């Protein structure tokens, strides 16, 4: 039997750990789900009101984190949620590419391989394709760094697939789960029709330096099942080979990445010292600078890939605050983000900073834009519903941040980077 003195001693130790930051509070306990966020949003935009009055129809979920700094520039976080529901499925689209970048960088670090080392992908199954060159790279060779760059600048699908193959399906999921990101599953390549079973197989990969192989990884097979037992079907119908099938579309085997997990991942990137050790990634200081640069850089600010200067506008993949606008954007405001859109779902996950006014906050959101409830028909309401919502959502929070009192102006120099190549 534990004595009352021991209980008091244990309670005191727990309280001491809590106050010193040694005992992490579960993320869910830090989210305020009151009316603050809804009132703030409706106050700033009539368009937001029309969507927020029908949250179930649009499957809206929002997380907003307010950041206050003390005199030592240490951040304090207050997070507000709107309509957050981890049991409600949404397709995460390209937001799954961000953990792919992090895990690939972490993996080359563990292997003691520079991320710029040429990575050659082989093929040992009929459905697989190999990669020996990359004409978009300065040296015309593929690498983890260049794939990551293409993902963060322009959300390149093939680049994600190559990192997925390098990481392997099992390691991709198991690594995230071990870090505490439980409500996530990444089970397939993007823009690929090879099916569930073939996505379990990943290509052989090797790294070469000065013509010599320094690391070789055989093809892998994941025998684990990451989907749940619940069948997930949505909508009224879908197109298959151009023919309408009048039955719900099956998402059971599709990727998933819960909104609060995305928000938590963002915090681990920009404030790694503020999250429990197990949620962090094994990244170098240079890796973080790499992430900060390419998560916030406009495609026109890079030389490689060269075609980005012609084909991609400033607002490309910048949904929150900017709404994907094609006009030139201010350079003192930066979205460090990963956005996505597919199957009518529009998402963005961003740390937003105004370096002139000293504003910073984190904002993550998803909205469903598919009025006719038909999938694969390319008739989604991104332009009329989704992008205006993301723009007005970002503006509402930005305007609030602009007007609220801060006892200390944040020093954001850690996130200021050079935008070249």
XYZ file of C-alpha atoms in Angstrom:
421
model
C 0.000 0.000 0.000
C 1.237 3.507 -0.882
C 1.341 5.812 2.088
C -0.238 9.257 2.066
C 3.251 10.772 2.399
C 4.374 8.932 -0.725
C 1.275 10.094 -2.592
C 1.969 13.696 -1.601
C 5.613 13.270 -2.631
C 4.620 11.818 -6.001
C 2.070 14.587 -6.590
C 4.693 17.194 -5.772
C 7.135 15.622 -8.235
C 4.510 15.559 -10.975
C 3.618 19.199 -10.313
C 7.298 20.161 -10.416
C 7.755 18.343 -13.728
C 4.671 20.014 -15.144
C 5.822 23.493 -14.148
C 9.306 22.919 -15.516
C 7.974 21.678 -18.847
C 9.263 18.134 -18.331
C 5.796 16.630 -18.415
C 4.142 17.165 -21.771
C 0.442 17.924 -21.872
C -1.461 15.874 -24.462
C -2.099 17.930 -27.599
C -5.850 17.508 -27.285
C -5.811 19.128 -23.839
C -4.222 22.246 -25.343
C -6.957 22.888 -27.903
C -9.708 25.327 -26.928
C -12.919 24.392 -28.713
C -15.045 27.281 -27.533
C -16.751 29.972 -29.593
C -13.760 32.316 -29.800
C -12.597 31.186 -33.236
C -16.067 31.036 -34.776
C -16.946 34.537 -33.530
C -13.636 35.906 -34.768
C -14.144 34.476 -38.253
C -17.779 35.503 -38.661
C -16.948 39.012 -37.512
C -14.413 39.497 -40.295
C -16.092 37.993 -43.355
C -19.584 37.450 -44.721
C -18.263 34.698 -47.000
C -16.936 32.820 -43.988
C -20.338 33.079 -42.344
C -22.057 31.319 -45.237
C -19.623 28.399 -44.963
C -19.464 28.270 -41.180
C -23.243 28.201 -40.967
C -23.045 24.855 -42.807
C -19.965 23.169 -41.310
C -21.266 19.633 -41.852
C -21.946 20.228 -45.535
C -18.482 21.647 -46.127
C -16.771 19.336 -43.604
C -14.809 22.329 -42.327
C -12.119 21.830 -39.684
C -9.794 24.594 -38.476
C -6.907 24.891 -36.034
C -5.376 28.249 -35.156
C -2.420 28.730 -32.820
C -1.721 32.131 -31.323
C 1.953 32.684 -30.439
C 3.167 35.049 -27.725
C 6.852 35.582 -26.936
C 8.406 36.487 -23.609
C 11.414 38.786 -23.221
C 13.726 35.853 -24.006
C 11.829 35.356 -27.286
C 10.504 32.030 -26.003
C 7.109 31.196 -27.543
C 3.897 30.469 -25.643
C 1.121 28.791 -27.630
C -2.660 29.038 -27.380
C -4.535 26.827 -29.844
C -8.179 27.180 -30.874
C -10.131 24.578 -32.806
C -13.287 24.771 -34.891
C -15.381 21.694 -35.719
C -12.399 19.441 -35.071
C -13.292 15.769 -35.539
C -10.566 13.134 -35.919
C -13.177 10.474 -36.715
C -14.396 12.319 -39.810
C -12.496 11.189 -42.868
C -11.131 13.653 -45.416
C -8.668 12.995 -48.187
C -5.366 14.705 -47.233
C -4.152 15.159 -50.828
C -0.648 16.643 -51.061
C -0.301 17.420 -47.353
C 1.131 13.897 -46.968
C 4.199 15.127 -48.845
C 5.478 17.167 -45.904
C 6.148 14.164 -43.620
C 7.741 12.444 -46.638
C 10.267 15.274 -46.861
C 10.971 15.131 -43.133
C 11.391 11.358 -43.003
C 13.601 11.308 -46.104
C 15.868 13.996 -44.652
C 15.973 12.126 -41.361
C 16.833 8.870 -43.136
C 19.791 10.259 -45.094
C 21.065 11.825 -41.874
C 20.968 8.445 -40.132
C 22.761 6.884 -43.109
C 25.310 9.733 -43.023
C 24.556 10.601 -46.651
C 24.433 14.194 -47.859
C 20.908 15.005 -49.090
C 22.370 16.331 -52.368
C 24.006 12.988 -53.204
C 22.593 11.518 -56.436
C 19.833 8.986 -55.638
C 19.068 6.512 -58.400
C 15.798 4.608 -58.297
C 15.525 1.178 -59.877
C 12.550 -1.014 -60.767
C 12.162 -4.714 -60.023
C 8.434 -5.096 -60.674
C 6.348 -4.487 -63.837
C 4.341 -1.607 -62.345
C 7.456 0.254 -61.169
C 9.499 2.832 -63.074
C 13.141 3.765 -62.619
C 14.847 7.165 -62.438
C 18.456 7.744 -63.441
C 18.373 11.441 -64.401
C 16.464 14.606 -63.495
C 16.644 17.294 -66.145
C 15.150 19.861 -63.743
C 18.156 19.651 -61.395
C 21.243 21.810 -61.838
C 23.458 18.710 -62.168
C 20.750 16.751 -64.059
C 20.684 14.095 -61.336
C 17.935 13.163 -58.845
C 18.517 13.546 -55.113
C 16.564 13.696 -51.869
C 17.243 17.433 -51.696
C 15.944 18.135 -55.194
C 12.874 15.949 -54.726
C 12.146 17.758 -51.448
C 12.622 21.102 -53.162
C 10.144 20.215 -55.926
C 7.617 19.042 -53.339
C 7.825 22.191 -51.241
C 7.935 24.639 -54.149
C 5.341 23.146 -56.469
C 3.912 20.001 -54.822
C 5.432 17.627 -57.379
C 3.699 14.225 -57.274
C 6.512 12.179 -58.806
C 8.950 13.661 -56.289
C 6.703 12.442 -53.470
C 6.487 8.980 -55.012
C 10.293 8.713 -55.142
C 10.641 9.681 -51.481
C 7.830 7.250 -50.582
C 9.830 4.510 -52.331
C 13.055 5.495 -50.572
C 11.404 5.530 -47.139
C 9.262 2.416 -47.690
C 5.594 2.079 -46.760
C 6.168 0.356 -43.416
C 8.922 2.702 -42.264
C 6.876 5.700 -43.404
C 3.939 4.776 -41.181
C 5.800 3.142 -38.308
C 8.178 6.092 -37.964
C 5.336 8.588 -37.729
C 3.429 6.417 -35.277
C 6.522 5.997 -33.097
C 6.894 9.769 -32.977
C 3.362 10.086 -31.643
C 1.572 10.897 -34.910
C -0.914 8.069 -34.534
C -3.868 9.255 -36.597
C -2.132 9.038 -39.955
C -1.704 6.428 -42.674
C 0.252 6.796 -45.912
C -0.438 3.760 -48.045
C -0.072 4.785 -51.679
C 1.767 6.827 -54.262
C 0.024 9.841 -55.787
C -1.415 10.039 -59.303
C -0.862 6.323 -59.621
C -3.377 3.597 -60.423
C -1.266 0.582 -59.468
C -3.571 -0.448 -56.613
C -3.337 -1.237 -52.921
C -1.211 -4.384 -53.132
C 1.352 -2.960 -55.544
C 1.772 0.123 -53.361
C 3.079 -2.188 -50.639
C 6.109 -2.789 -52.864
C 8.708 -0.035 -53.120
C 11.568 0.282 -55.574
C 15.251 -0.491 -55.008
C 17.336 2.644 -54.451
C 21.054 3.408 -54.475
C 23.182 6.466 -53.802
C 26.274 7.160 -55.871
C 29.159 9.533 -55.237
C 31.936 10.100 -57.736
C 30.720 7.094 -59.687
C 30.808 4.756 -56.686
C 27.822 3.245 -54.882
C 27.903 4.371 -51.249
C 24.562 2.899 -50.187
C 22.218 0.401 -51.787
C 18.709 -0.474 -50.652
C 16.802 -3.409 -52.145
C 13.138 -3.242 -53.024
C 10.851 -3.613 -50.022
C 7.453 -5.120 -49.254
C 5.191 -4.029 -46.401
C 3.092 -6.880 -45.040
C 1.375 -4.643 -42.479
C -2.171 -3.357 -42.884
C -2.536 0.294 -41.979
C -6.178 0.809 -42.895
C -8.823 0.304 -40.230
C -11.736 -2.105 -40.195
C -14.291 0.609 -40.992
C -15.390 1.041 -44.601
C -15.219 4.674 -45.742
C -17.521 5.635 -48.604
C -18.491 9.160 -49.598
C -20.565 11.034 -52.157
C -23.234 9.913 -54.611
C -21.123 8.626 -57.464
C -17.861 8.717 -59.382
C -16.502 8.514 -62.890
C -14.637 5.372 -63.914
C -13.168 5.301 -67.417
C -15.473 8.176 -68.306
C -18.628 6.360 -67.160
C -20.671 7.504 -64.156
C -21.014 4.890 -61.411
C -23.999 5.755 -59.212
C -22.664 4.604 -55.867
C -20.462 6.175 -53.181
C -16.726 6.360 -53.806
C -14.575 4.090 -51.619
C -11.835 5.856 -49.616
C -11.144 2.901 -47.312
C -7.670 2.222 -48.716
C -6.762 5.877 -49.274
C -4.263 7.992 -47.339
C -5.316 9.849 -44.200
C -3.625 12.570 -42.144
C -5.752 14.025 -39.319
C -5.850 17.804 -39.081
C -4.491 18.039 -35.541
C -1.602 15.748 -36.543
C -0.780 18.093 -39.427
C -0.849 21.074 -37.085
C 1.324 19.242 -34.561
C 3.827 18.359 -37.294
C 4.044 22.024 -38.287
C 4.896 22.972 -34.723
C 7.616 20.312 -34.654
C 9.212 21.922 -37.715
C 9.180 25.538 -36.549
C 9.391 25.089 -32.792
C 11.079 21.695 -32.255
C 12.218 22.611 -28.773
C 8.568 23.175 -27.801
C 7.342 19.650 -28.556
C 8.146 16.396 -26.757
C 11.452 14.879 -27.871
C 9.807 11.885 -29.533
C 7.788 14.154 -31.864
C 10.914 15.779 -33.290
C 12.852 14.756 -36.364
C 16.587 14.099 -36.541
C 17.422 17.156 -38.608
C 20.418 19.446 -38.741
C 20.362 23.220 -38.461
C 21.013 23.334 -42.210
C 18.027 21.025 -42.789
C 15.750 23.422 -40.940
C 17.033 26.351 -43.008
C 16.394 24.253 -46.122
C 12.806 23.615 -45.005
C 12.190 27.254 -44.090
C 13.478 28.398 -47.474
C 11.532 26.089 -49.724
C 8.319 26.022 -47.672
C 8.083 29.810 -48.048
C 9.835 30.499 -51.361
C 7.805 31.505 -54.392
C 8.487 29.319 -57.442
C 9.681 32.341 -59.453
C 12.465 32.889 -56.915
C 14.302 29.728 -57.915
C 16.595 28.935 -60.865
C 16.102 25.165 -60.739
C 13.704 23.862 -61.915
C 14.005 26.640 -64.497
C 10.438 26.269 -65.810
C 9.039 27.334 -62.446
C 9.871 30.928 -63.387
C 7.442 30.715 -66.304
C 4.713 28.289 -65.307
C 4.070 29.007 -61.635
C 2.728 32.208 -60.076
C 3.349 33.547 -56.557
C 0.085 32.235 -55.120
C 0.590 28.722 -56.466
C -0.093 26.374 -53.524
C -0.532 29.377 -51.208
C -4.190 29.032 -50.244
C -4.524 30.596 -46.798
C -4.522 34.413 -46.817
C -3.647 34.572 -50.537
C -6.332 32.272 -51.987
C -4.087 31.030 -54.774
C -4.046 34.485 -56.385
C -2.117 34.957 -59.627
C -1.071 38.518 -58.748
C 2.366 39.341 -57.373
C 2.500 38.876 -53.610
C 4.305 41.000 -50.996
C 7.730 39.671 -50.053
C 7.578 40.621 -46.362
C 4.690 38.202 -45.701
C 5.555 34.533 -46.023
C 3.501 31.358 -45.808
C 5.686 28.468 -44.695
C 3.174 25.870 -45.760
C 2.100 22.668 -47.426
C -1.225 22.771 -49.216
C -3.227 20.183 -51.108
C -6.324 19.678 -53.235
C -7.896 16.459 -54.516
C -11.328 14.790 -54.656
C -12.919 18.133 -53.756
C -10.908 18.549 -50.540
C -8.857 21.719 -50.186
C -6.281 21.966 -47.393
C -3.509 24.203 -46.144
C -1.161 23.898 -43.181
C 0.877 27.036 -42.581
C 3.113 28.996 -40.256
C 2.481 32.592 -41.357
C 4.866 35.449 -40.641
C 4.868 39.163 -41.448
C 8.478 40.229 -40.973
C 7.691 43.948 -41.190
C 4.901 44.019 -38.633
C 6.220 41.272 -36.351
C 3.247 38.929 -36.735
C 3.355 35.145 -36.518
C 0.764 32.409 -36.112
C -0.062 28.879 -37.237
C -3.226 28.042 -39.158
C -4.446 24.712 -40.551
C -7.733 24.060 -42.332
C -9.659 21.694 -44.579
C -12.852 22.308 -46.559
C -14.870 20.027 -48.832
C -15.859 21.628 -52.154
C -17.916 19.136 -54.142
C -21.474 20.346 -54.556
C -22.617 17.575 -56.922
C -21.098 14.834 -54.718
C -19.531 13.187 -57.779
C -15.850 12.231 -57.651
C -13.295 12.116 -60.471
C -15.350 14.427 -62.705
C -12.967 17.388 -62.224
C -15.983 19.535 -61.322
C -14.972 20.667 -57.871
C -15.819 24.030 -56.325
C -12.282 25.140 -55.507
C -12.497 28.508 -57.268
C -15.975 29.460 -56.045
C -15.965 28.034 -52.511
C -12.647 26.613 -51.338
C -10.077 29.229 -52.314
C -12.257 32.219 -51.278
C -12.806 30.478 -47.932
C -9.071 29.894 -47.409
C -8.301 33.486 -48.406
C -10.883 34.987 -46.063
C -9.973 32.614 -43.236
C -6.331 33.674 -43.457
C -7.268 37.351 -43.691
C -9.604 37.158 -40.698
C -6.920 35.668 -38.472
C -4.239 37.972 -39.902
C -6.384 41.056 -39.206
C -6.982 39.852 -35.665
C -3.254 39.308 -35.188
C -2.558 42.750 -36.604
C -4.793 44.388 -34.019
C -4.065 42.388 -30.899
C -1.635 43.503 -28.209
C 1.731 41.796 -27.821
C 3.862 42.495 -24.794
C 6.976 41.576 -26.772
C 7.616 41.895 -30.491
C 8.814 38.500 -31.741
C 12.313 38.093 -33.117
C 11.669 36.166 -36.340
C 15.242 36.170 -37.625
C 15.419 32.395 -37.279
C 12.960 32.105 -40.164
C 14.540 34.700 -42.446
C 16.350 32.958 -45.268
C 17.928 33.771 -48.616
C 15.827 32.906 -51.641
C 18.143 31.675 -54.372
C 18.260 28.613 -56.620
